[in-house]
PDB file of C-alpha atoms in Angstrom:
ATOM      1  CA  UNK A   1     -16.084  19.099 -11.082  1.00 70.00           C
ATOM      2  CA  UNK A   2     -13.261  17.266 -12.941  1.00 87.00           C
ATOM      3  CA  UNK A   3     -12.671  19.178 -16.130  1.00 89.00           C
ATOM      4  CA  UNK A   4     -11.140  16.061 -17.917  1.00 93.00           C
ATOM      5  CA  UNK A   5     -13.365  13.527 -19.567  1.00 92.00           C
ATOM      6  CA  UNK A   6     -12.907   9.974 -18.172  1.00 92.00           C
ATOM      7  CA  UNK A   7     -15.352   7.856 -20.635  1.00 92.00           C
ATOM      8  CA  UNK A   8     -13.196   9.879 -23.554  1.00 94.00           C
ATOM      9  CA  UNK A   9      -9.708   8.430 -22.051  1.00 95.00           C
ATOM     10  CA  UNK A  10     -11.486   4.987 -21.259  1.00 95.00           C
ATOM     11  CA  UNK A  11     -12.612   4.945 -25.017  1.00 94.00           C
ATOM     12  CA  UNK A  12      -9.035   6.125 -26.471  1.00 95.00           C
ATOM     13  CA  UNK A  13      -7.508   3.058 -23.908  1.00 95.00           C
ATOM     14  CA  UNK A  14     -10.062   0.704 -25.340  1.00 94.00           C
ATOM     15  CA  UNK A  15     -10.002   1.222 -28.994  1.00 93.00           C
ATOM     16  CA  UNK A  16      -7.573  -1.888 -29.500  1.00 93.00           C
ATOM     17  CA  UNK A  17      -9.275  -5.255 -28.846  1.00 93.00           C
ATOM     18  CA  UNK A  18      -6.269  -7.230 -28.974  1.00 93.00           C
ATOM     19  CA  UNK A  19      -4.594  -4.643 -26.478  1.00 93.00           C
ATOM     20  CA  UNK A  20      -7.576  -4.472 -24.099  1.00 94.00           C
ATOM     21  CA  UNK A  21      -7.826  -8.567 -24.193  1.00 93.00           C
ATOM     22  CA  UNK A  22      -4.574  -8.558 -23.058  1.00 94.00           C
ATOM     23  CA  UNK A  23      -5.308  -5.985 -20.092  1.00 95.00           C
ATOM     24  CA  UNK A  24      -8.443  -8.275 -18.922  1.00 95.00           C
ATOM     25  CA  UNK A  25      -6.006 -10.972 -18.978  1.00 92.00           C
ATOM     26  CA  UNK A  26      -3.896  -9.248 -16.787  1.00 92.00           C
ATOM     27  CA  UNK A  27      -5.998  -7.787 -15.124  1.00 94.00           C
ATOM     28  CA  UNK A  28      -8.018 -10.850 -14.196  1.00 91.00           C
ATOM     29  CA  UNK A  29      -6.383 -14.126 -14.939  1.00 87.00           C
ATOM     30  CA  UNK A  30      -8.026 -17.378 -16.481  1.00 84.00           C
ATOM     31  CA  UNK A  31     -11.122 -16.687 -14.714  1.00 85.00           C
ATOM     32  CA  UNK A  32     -14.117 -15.680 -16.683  1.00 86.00           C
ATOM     33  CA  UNK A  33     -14.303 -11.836 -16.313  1.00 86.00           C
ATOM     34  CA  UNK A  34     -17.781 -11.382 -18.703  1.00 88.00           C
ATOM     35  CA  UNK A  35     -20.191 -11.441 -15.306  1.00 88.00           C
ATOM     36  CA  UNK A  36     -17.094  -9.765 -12.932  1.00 88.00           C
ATOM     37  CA  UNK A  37     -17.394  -6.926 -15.176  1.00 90.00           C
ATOM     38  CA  UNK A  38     -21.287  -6.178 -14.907  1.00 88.00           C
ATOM     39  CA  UNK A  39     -20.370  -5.453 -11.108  1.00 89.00           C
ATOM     40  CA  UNK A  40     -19.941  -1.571 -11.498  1.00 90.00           C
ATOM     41  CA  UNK A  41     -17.821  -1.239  -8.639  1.00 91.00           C
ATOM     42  CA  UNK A  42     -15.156  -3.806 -10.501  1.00 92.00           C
ATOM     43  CA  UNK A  43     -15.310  -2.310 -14.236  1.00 94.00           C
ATOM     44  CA  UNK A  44     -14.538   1.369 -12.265  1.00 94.00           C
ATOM     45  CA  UNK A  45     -11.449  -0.221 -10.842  1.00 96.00           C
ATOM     46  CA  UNK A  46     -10.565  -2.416 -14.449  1.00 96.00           C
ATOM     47  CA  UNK A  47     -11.091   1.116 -15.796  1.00 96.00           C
ATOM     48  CA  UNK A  48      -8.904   2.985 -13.200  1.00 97.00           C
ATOM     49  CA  UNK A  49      -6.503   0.400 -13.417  1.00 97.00           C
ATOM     50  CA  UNK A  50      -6.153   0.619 -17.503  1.00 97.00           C
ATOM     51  CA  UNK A  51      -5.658   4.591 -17.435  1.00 97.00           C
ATOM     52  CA  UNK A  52      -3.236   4.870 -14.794  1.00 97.00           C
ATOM     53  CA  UNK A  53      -1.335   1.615 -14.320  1.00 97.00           C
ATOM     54  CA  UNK A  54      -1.545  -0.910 -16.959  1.00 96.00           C
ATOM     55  CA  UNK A  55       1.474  -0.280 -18.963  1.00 94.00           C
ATOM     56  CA  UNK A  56       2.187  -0.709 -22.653  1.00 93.00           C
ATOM     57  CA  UNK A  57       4.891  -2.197 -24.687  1.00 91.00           C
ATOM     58  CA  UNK A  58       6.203   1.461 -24.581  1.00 93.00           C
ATOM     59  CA  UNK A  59       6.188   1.548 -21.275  1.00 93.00           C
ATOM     60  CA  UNK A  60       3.947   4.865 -21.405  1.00 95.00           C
ATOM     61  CA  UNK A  61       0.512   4.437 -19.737  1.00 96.00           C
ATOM     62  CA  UNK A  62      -2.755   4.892 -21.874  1.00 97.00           C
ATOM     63  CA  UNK A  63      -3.625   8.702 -19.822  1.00 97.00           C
ATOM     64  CA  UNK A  64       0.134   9.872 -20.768  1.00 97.00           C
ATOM     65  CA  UNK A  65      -0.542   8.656 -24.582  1.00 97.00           C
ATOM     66  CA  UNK A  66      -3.669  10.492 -24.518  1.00 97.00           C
ATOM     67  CA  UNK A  67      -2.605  13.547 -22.669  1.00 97.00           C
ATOM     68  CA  UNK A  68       0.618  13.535 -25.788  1.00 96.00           C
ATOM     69  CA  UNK A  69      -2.572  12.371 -28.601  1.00 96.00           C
ATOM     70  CA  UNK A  70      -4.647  15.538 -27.523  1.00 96.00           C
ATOM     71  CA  UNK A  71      -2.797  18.139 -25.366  1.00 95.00           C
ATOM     72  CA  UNK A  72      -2.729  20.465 -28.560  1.00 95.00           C
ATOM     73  CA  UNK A  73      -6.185  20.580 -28.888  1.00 94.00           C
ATOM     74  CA  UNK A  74      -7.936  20.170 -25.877  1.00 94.00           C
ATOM     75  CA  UNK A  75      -8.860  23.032 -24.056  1.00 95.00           C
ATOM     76  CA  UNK A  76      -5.759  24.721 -22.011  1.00 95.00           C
ATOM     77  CA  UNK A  77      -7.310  23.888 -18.462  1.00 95.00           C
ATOM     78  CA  UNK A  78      -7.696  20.848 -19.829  1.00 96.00           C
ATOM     79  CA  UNK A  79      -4.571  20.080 -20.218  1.00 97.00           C
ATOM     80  CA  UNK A  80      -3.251  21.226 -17.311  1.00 97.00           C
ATOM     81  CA  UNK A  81      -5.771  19.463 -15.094  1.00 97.00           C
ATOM     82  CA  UNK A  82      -4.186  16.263 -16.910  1.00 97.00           C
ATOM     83  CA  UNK A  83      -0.969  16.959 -16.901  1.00 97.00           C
ATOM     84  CA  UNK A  84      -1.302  17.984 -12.844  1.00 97.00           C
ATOM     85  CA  UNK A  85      -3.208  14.459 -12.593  1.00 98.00           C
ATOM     86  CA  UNK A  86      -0.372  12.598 -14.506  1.00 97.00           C
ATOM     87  CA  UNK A  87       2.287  14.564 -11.929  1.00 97.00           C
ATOM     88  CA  UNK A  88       0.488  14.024  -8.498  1.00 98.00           C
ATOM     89  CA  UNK A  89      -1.498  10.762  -8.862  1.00 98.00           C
ATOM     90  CA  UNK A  90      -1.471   8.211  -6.223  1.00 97.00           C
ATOM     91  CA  UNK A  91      -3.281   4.870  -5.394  1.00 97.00           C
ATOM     92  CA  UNK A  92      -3.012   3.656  -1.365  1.00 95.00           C
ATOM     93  CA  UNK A  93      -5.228   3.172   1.411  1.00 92.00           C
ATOM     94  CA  UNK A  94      -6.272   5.840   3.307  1.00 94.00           C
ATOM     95  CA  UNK A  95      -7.318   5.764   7.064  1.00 90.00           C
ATOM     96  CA  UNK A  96     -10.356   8.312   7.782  1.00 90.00           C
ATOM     97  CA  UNK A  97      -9.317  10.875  10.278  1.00 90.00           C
ATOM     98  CA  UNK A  98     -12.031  13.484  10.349  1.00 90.00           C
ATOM     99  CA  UNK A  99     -14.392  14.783   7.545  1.00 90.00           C
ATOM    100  CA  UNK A 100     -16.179  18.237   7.384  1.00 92.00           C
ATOM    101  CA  UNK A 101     -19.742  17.002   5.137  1.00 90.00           C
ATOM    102  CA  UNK A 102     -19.732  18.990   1.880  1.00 90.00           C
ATOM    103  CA  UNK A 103     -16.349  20.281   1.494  1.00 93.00           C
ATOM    104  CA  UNK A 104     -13.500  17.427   2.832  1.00 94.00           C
ATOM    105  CA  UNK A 105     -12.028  14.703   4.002  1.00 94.00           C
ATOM    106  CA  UNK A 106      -9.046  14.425   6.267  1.00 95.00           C
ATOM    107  CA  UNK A 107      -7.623  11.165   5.901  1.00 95.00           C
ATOM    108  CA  UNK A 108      -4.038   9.834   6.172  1.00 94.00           C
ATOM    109  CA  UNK A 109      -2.108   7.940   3.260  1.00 95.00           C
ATOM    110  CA  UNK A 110      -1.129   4.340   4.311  1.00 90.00           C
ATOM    111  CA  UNK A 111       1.751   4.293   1.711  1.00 91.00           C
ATOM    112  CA  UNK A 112       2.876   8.097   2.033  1.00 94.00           C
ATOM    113  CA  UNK A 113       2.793   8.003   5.217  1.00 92.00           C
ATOM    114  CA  UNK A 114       0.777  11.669   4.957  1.00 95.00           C
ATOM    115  CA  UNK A 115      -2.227  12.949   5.857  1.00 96.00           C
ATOM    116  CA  UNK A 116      -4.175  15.164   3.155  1.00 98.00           C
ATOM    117  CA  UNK A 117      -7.212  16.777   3.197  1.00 98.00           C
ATOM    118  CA  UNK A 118      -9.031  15.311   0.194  1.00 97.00           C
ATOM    119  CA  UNK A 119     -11.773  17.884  -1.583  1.00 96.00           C
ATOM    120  CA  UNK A 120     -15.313  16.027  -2.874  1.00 93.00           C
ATOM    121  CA  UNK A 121     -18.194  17.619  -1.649  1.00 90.00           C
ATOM    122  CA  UNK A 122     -20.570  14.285  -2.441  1.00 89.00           C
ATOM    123  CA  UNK A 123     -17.783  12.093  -1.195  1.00 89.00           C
ATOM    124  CA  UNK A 124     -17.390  13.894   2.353  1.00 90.00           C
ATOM    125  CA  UNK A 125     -21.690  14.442   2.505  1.00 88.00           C
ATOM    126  CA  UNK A 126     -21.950  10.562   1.923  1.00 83.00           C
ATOM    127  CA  UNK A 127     -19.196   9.877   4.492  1.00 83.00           C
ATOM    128  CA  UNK A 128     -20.620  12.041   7.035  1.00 81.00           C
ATOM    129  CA  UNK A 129     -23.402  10.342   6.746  1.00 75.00           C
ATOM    130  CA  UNK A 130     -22.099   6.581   7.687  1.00 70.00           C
ATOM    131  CA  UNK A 131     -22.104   5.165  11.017  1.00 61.00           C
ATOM    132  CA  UNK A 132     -18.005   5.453  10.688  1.00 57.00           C
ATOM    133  CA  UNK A 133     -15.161   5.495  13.579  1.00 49.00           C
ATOM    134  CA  UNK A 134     -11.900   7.316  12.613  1.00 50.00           C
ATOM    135  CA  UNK A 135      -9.267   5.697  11.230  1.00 52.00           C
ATOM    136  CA  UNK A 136     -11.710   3.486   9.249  1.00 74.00           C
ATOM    137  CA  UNK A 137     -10.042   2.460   5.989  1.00 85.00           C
ATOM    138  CA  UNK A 138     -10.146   2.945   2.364  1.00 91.00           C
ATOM    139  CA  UNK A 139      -9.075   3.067  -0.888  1.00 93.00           C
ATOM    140  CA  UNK A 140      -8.347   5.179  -3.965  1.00 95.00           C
ATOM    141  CA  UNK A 141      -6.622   7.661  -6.041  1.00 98.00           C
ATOM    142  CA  UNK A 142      -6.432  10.824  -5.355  1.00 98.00           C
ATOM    143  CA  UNK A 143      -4.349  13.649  -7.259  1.00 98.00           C
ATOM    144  CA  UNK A 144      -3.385  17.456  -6.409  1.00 97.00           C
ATOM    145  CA  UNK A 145      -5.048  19.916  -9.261  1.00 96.00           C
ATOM    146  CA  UNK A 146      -5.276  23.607  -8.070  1.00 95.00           C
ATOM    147  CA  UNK A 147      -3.199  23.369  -5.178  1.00 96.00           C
ATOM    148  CA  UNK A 148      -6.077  20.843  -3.502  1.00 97.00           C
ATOM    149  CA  UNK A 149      -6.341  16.820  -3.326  1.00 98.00           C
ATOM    150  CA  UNK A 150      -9.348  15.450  -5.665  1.00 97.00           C
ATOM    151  CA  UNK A 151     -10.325  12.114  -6.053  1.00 96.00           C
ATOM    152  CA  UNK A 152      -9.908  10.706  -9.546  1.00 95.00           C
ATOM    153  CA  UNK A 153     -10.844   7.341 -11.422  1.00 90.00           C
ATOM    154  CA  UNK A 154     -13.041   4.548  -9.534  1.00 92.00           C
ATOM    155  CA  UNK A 155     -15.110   5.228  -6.059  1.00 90.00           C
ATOM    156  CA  UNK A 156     -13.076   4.402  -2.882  1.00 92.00           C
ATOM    157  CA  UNK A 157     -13.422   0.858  -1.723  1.00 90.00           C
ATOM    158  CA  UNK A 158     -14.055   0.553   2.065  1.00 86.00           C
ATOM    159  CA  UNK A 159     -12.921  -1.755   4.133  1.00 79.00           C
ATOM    160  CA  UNK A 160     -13.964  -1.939   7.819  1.00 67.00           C
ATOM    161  CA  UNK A 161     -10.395  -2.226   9.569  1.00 68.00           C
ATOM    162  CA  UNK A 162      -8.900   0.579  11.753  1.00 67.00           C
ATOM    163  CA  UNK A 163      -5.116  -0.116  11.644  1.00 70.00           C
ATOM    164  CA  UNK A 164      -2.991   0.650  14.716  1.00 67.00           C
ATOM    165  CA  UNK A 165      -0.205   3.575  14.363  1.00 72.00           C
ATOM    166  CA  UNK A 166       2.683   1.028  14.461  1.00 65.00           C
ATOM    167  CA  UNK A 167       1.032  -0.937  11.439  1.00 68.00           C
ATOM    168  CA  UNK A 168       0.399   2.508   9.807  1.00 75.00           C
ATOM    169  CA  UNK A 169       4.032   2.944   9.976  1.00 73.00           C
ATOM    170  CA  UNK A 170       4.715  -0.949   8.999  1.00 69.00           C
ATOM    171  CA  UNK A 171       2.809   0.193   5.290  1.00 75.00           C
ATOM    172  CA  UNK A 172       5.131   2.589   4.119  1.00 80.00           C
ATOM    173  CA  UNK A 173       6.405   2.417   1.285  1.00 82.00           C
ATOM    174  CA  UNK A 174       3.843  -0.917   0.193  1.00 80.00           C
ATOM    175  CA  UNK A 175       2.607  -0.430  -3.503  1.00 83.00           C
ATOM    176  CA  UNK A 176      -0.950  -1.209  -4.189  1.00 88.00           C
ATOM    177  CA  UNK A 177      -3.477  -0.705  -7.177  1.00 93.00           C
ATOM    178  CA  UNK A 178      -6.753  -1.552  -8.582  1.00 95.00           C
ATOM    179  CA  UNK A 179      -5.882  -4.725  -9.825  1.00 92.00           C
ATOM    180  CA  UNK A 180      -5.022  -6.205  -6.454  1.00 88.00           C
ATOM    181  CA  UNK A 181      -7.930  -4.002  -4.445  1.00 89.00           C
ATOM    182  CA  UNK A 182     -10.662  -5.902  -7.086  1.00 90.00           C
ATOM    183  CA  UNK A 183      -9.517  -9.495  -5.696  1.00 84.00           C
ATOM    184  CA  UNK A 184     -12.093  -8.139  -2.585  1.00 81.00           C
ATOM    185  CA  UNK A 185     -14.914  -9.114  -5.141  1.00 81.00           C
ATOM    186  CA  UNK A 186     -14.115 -12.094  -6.037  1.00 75.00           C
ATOM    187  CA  UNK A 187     -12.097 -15.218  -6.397  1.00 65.00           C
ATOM    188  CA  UNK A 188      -8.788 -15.409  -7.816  1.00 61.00           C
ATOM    189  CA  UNK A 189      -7.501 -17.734 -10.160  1.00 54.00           C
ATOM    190  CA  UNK A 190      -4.785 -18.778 -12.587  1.00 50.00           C
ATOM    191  CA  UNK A 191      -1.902 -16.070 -13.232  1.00 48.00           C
ATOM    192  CA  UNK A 192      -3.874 -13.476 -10.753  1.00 47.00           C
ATOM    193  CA  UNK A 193      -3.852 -16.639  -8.388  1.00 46.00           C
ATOM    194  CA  UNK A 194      -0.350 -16.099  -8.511  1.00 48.00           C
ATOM    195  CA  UNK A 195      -0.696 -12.646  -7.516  1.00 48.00           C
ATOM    196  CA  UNK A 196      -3.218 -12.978  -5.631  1.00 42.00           C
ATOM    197  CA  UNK A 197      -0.476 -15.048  -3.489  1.00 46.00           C
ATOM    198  CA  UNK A 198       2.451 -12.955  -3.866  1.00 51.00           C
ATOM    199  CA  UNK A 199       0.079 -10.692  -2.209  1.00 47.00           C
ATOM    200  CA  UNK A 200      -0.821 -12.513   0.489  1.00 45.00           C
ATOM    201  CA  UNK A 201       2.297 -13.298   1.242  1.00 52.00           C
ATOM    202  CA  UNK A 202       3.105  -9.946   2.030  1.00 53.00           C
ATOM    203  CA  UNK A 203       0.635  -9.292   4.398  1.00 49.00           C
ATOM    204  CA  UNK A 204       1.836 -12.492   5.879  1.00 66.00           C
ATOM    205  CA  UNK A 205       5.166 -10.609   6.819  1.00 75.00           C
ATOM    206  CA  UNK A 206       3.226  -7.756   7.836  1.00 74.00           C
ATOM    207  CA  UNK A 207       0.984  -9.777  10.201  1.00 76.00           C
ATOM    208  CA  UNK A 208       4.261 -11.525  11.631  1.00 82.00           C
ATOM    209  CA  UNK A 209       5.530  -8.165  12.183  1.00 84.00           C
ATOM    210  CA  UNK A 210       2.636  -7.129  14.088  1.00 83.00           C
ATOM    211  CA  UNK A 211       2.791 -10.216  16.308  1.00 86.00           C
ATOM    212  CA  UNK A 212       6.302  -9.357  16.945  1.00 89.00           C
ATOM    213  CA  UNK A 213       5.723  -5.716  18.346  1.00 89.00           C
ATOM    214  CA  UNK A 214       2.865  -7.427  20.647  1.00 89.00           C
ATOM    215  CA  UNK A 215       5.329  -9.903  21.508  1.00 89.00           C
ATOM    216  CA  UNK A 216       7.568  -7.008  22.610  1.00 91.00           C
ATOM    217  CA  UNK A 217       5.145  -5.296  24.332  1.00 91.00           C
ATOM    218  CA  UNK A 218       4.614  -8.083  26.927  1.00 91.00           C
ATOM    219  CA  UNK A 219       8.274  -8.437  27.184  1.00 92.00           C
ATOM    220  CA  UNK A 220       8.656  -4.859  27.504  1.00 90.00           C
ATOM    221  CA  UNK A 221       5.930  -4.746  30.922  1.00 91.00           C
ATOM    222  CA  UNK A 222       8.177  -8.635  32.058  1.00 91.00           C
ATOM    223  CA  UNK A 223      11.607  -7.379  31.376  1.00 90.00           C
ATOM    224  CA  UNK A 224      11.258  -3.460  32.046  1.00 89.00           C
ATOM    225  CA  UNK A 225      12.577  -2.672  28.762  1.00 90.00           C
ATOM    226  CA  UNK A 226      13.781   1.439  28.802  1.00 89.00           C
ATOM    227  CA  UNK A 227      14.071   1.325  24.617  1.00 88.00           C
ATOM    228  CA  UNK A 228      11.578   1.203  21.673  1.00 89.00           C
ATOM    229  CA  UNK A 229      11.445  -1.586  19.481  1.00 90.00           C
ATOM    230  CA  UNK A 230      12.165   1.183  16.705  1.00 90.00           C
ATOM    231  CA  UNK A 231      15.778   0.834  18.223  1.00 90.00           C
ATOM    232  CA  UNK A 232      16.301  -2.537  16.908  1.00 88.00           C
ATOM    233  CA  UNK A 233      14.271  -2.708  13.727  1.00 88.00           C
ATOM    234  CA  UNK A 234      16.448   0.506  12.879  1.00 87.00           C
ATOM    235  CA  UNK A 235      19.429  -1.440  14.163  1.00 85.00           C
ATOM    236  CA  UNK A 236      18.887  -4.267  11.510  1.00 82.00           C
ATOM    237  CA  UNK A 237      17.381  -1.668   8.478  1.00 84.00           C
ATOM    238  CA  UNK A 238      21.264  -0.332   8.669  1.00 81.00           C
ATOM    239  CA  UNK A 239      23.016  -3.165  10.068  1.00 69.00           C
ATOM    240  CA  UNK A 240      24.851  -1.067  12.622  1.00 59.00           C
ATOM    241  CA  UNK A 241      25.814  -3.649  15.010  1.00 57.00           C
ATOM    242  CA  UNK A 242      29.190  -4.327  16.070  1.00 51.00           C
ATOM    243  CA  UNK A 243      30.565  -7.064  14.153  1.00 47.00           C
ATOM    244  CA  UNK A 244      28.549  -9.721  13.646  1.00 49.00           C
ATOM    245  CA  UNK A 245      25.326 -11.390  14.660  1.00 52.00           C
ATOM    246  CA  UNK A 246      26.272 -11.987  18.558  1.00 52.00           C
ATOM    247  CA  UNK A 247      26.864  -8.396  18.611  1.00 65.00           C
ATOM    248  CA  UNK A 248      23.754  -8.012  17.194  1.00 74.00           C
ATOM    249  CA  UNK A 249      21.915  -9.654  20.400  1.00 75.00           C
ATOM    250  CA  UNK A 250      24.365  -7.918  22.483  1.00 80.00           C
ATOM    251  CA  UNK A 251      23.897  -4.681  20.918  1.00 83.00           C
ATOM    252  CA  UNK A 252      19.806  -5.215  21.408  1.00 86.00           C
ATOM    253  CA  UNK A 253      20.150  -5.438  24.671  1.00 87.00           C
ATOM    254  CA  UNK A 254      21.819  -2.316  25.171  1.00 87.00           C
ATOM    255  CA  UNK A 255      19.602  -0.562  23.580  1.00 88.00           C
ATOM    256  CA  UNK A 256      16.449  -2.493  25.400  1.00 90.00           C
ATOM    257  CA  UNK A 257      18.353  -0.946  28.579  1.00 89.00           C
ATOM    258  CA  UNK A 258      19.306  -4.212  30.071  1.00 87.00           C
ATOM    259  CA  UNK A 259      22.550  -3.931  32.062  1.00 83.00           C
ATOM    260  CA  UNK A 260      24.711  -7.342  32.786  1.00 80.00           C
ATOM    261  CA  UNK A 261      23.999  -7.776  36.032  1.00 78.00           C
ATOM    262  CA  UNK A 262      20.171  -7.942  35.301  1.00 80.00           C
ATOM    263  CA  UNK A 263      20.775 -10.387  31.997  1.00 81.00           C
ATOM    264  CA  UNK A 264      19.361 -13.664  33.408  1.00 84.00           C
ATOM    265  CA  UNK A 265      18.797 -16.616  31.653  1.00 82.00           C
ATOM    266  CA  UNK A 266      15.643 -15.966  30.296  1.00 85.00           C
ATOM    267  CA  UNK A 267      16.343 -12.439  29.709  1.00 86.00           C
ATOM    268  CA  UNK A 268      18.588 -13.300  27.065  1.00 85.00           C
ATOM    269  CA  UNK A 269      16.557 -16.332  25.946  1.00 81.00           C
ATOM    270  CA  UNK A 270      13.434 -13.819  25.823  1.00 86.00           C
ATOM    271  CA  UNK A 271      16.009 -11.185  23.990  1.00 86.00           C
ATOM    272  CA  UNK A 272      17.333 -13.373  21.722  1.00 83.00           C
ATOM    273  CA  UNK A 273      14.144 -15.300  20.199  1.00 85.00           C
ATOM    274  CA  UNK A 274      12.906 -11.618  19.925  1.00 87.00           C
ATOM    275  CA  UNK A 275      15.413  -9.663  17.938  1.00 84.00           C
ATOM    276  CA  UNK A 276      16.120 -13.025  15.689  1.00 82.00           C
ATOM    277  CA  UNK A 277      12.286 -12.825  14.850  1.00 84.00           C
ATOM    278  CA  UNK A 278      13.032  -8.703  14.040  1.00 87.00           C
ATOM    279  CA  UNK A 279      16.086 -10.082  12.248  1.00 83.00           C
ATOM    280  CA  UNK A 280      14.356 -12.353   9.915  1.00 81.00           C
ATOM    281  CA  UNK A 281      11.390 -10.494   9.563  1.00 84.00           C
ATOM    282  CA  UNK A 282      12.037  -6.587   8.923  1.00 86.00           C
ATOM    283  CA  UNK A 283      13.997  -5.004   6.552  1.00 84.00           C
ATOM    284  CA  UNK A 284      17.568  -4.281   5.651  1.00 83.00           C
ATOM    285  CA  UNK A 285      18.808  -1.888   3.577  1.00 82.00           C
ATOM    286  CA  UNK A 286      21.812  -4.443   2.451  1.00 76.00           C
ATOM    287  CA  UNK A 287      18.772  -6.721   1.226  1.00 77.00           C
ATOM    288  CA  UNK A 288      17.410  -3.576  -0.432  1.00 77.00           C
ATOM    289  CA  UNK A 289      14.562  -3.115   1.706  1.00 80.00           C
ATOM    290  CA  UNK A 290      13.525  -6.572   1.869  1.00 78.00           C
ATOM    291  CA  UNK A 291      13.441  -8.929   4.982  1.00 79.00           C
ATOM    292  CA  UNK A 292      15.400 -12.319   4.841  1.00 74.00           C
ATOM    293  CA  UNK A 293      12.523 -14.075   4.699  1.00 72.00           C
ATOM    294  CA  UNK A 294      10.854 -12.266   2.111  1.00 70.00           C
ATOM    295  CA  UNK A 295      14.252 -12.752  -0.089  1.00 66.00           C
ATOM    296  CA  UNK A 296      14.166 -16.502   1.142  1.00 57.00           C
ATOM    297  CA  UNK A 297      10.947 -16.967   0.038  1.00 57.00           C
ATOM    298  CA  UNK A 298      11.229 -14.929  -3.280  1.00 56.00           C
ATOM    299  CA  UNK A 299      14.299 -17.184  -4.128  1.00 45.00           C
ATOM    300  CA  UNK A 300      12.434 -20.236  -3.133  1.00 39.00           C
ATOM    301  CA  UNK A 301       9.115 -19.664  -5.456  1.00 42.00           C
ATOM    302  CA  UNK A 302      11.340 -18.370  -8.185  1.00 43.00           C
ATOM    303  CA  UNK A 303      12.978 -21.987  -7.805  1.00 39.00           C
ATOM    304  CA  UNK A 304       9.963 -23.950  -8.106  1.00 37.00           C
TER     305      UNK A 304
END
């Protein structure tokens, strides 16, 4: 049992209309968020959202103001339990790997990339109770108080995907909150429209990237490929080839284990569409993290 009052933070982060009507705003475009709101599942994430991630003109969020507001006369546990919350919090997806009903959940963090054994006995006795493979999906926040991972703010929103390991390890490192996890209950619009694209377009890269490791798989069984794609997406994260981007094809195949004498024509026509596609498509730390083509496309909207 959380020892810090939720409704009391909600009520302290809600106490100035024009502040809150700029949240919903935010939060929810143009659209008309009066009937959105009576869906309880959607006012828990508006909610979540406002305490831990909207942020103010200070740049403080509304459960560090109130945590500052009350920390000298709340009761000592009290405190801590916040403060531990305000320290540890984090929002991702989180793919189900085993759950012991009444006492945990074993699930691993999509964004982290680690696994954590999540404590809420009604959360793990409903789970246990669903007709649920591993590695189903969901999300919410969870935070470490006492030396164990609790759920805090909204219930976990389910979605019924199991994600391979190579896409698991394709998430790192991707942000997501409330705000964009909502958008599953309804239509977007205006400014979140906007988002709501920005968004997509992200798991557009993601899905090309998955298409690509297929892609490489098949080549892999045609070709007889001895190295892991990891080889050349790590090749292009650093930009460790040679000298320039015909060592870069050159330096793929090497690492793909493809000697001369076996580089046929198509080999290198197979090769080359490939690592281009990992080129424009993955990372590099020069780009600071982004892909060409997310930077392309950045550039372009930005233009518009």
């Amino acid at each position: 049992m959380h020892k810090m009052n939720i409704s009391h933070i909600i009520e302290f982060a809600t106490r100035n209309p024009k502040i809150l009507q700029s949240a919903l705003k935010r939060f929810f475009g143009n659209i008309d968020y009066f009937p959105l709101m009576e869906n309880p599942q959607v006012e828990g994430l508006f909610n979540e959202w406002l305490m831990f991630d909207y942020k103010q003109k200070s740049g403080r969020t509304f459960l560090y103001d109130y945590y500052q507001t009350f920390k000298s006369v709340l009761d000592r546990e009290i405190v801590q339990e916040i403060k531990s919350v305000i320290d540890t919090n984090t929002y991702q997806p989180f793919c189900i790997e085993s759950c012991v009903a009444g006492d945990h959940t074993r699930a691993y963090g999509m964004k982290s990339g680690k696994t954590y054994d999540i404590y809420d006995k009604a959360f793990s006795t409903e789970l246990s109770k669903l007709p649920m493979s591993n590695n189903e999906t969901f999300f919410c926040r969870i935070a470490k108080v006492n030396d164990r991972w609790e759920i805090f703010g909204s219930n976990p929103v389910f979605i019924p995907v199991a994600f391979t390991d190579r896409y698991k390890k394709m998430m790192r490192g991707v942000a997501v909150s409330p705000k964009e996890v909502a958008v599953l209950y309804y239509k977007p619009s205006g400014d979140e429209k906007d988002d709501f694209t920005k968004a997509r377009k992200r798991v557009d890269v993601v899905k090309k990237r998955r298409e690509i490791e297929d892609r490489f798989e098949l080549l892999r069984k045609r070709h007889h490929f001895t190295g892991d794609i990891s080889l050349i997406v790590n090749l292009v994260l650093n930009e460790g080839y040679s000298h320039n981007f015909a060592d870069f094809i050159t330096d793929s195949l090497k690492l793909l284990g493809i000697s001369k004498k076996h580089q046929s024509i198509k080999i290198l026509n197979d090769v080359g569409e490939l690592a281009t596609d990992i080129w424009n498509f993955y990372p590099h730390k020069a780009l600071k993290g982004r892909s060409p083509h997310e930077l392309y496309t950045s550039q372009t909207r930005d233009a518009t």
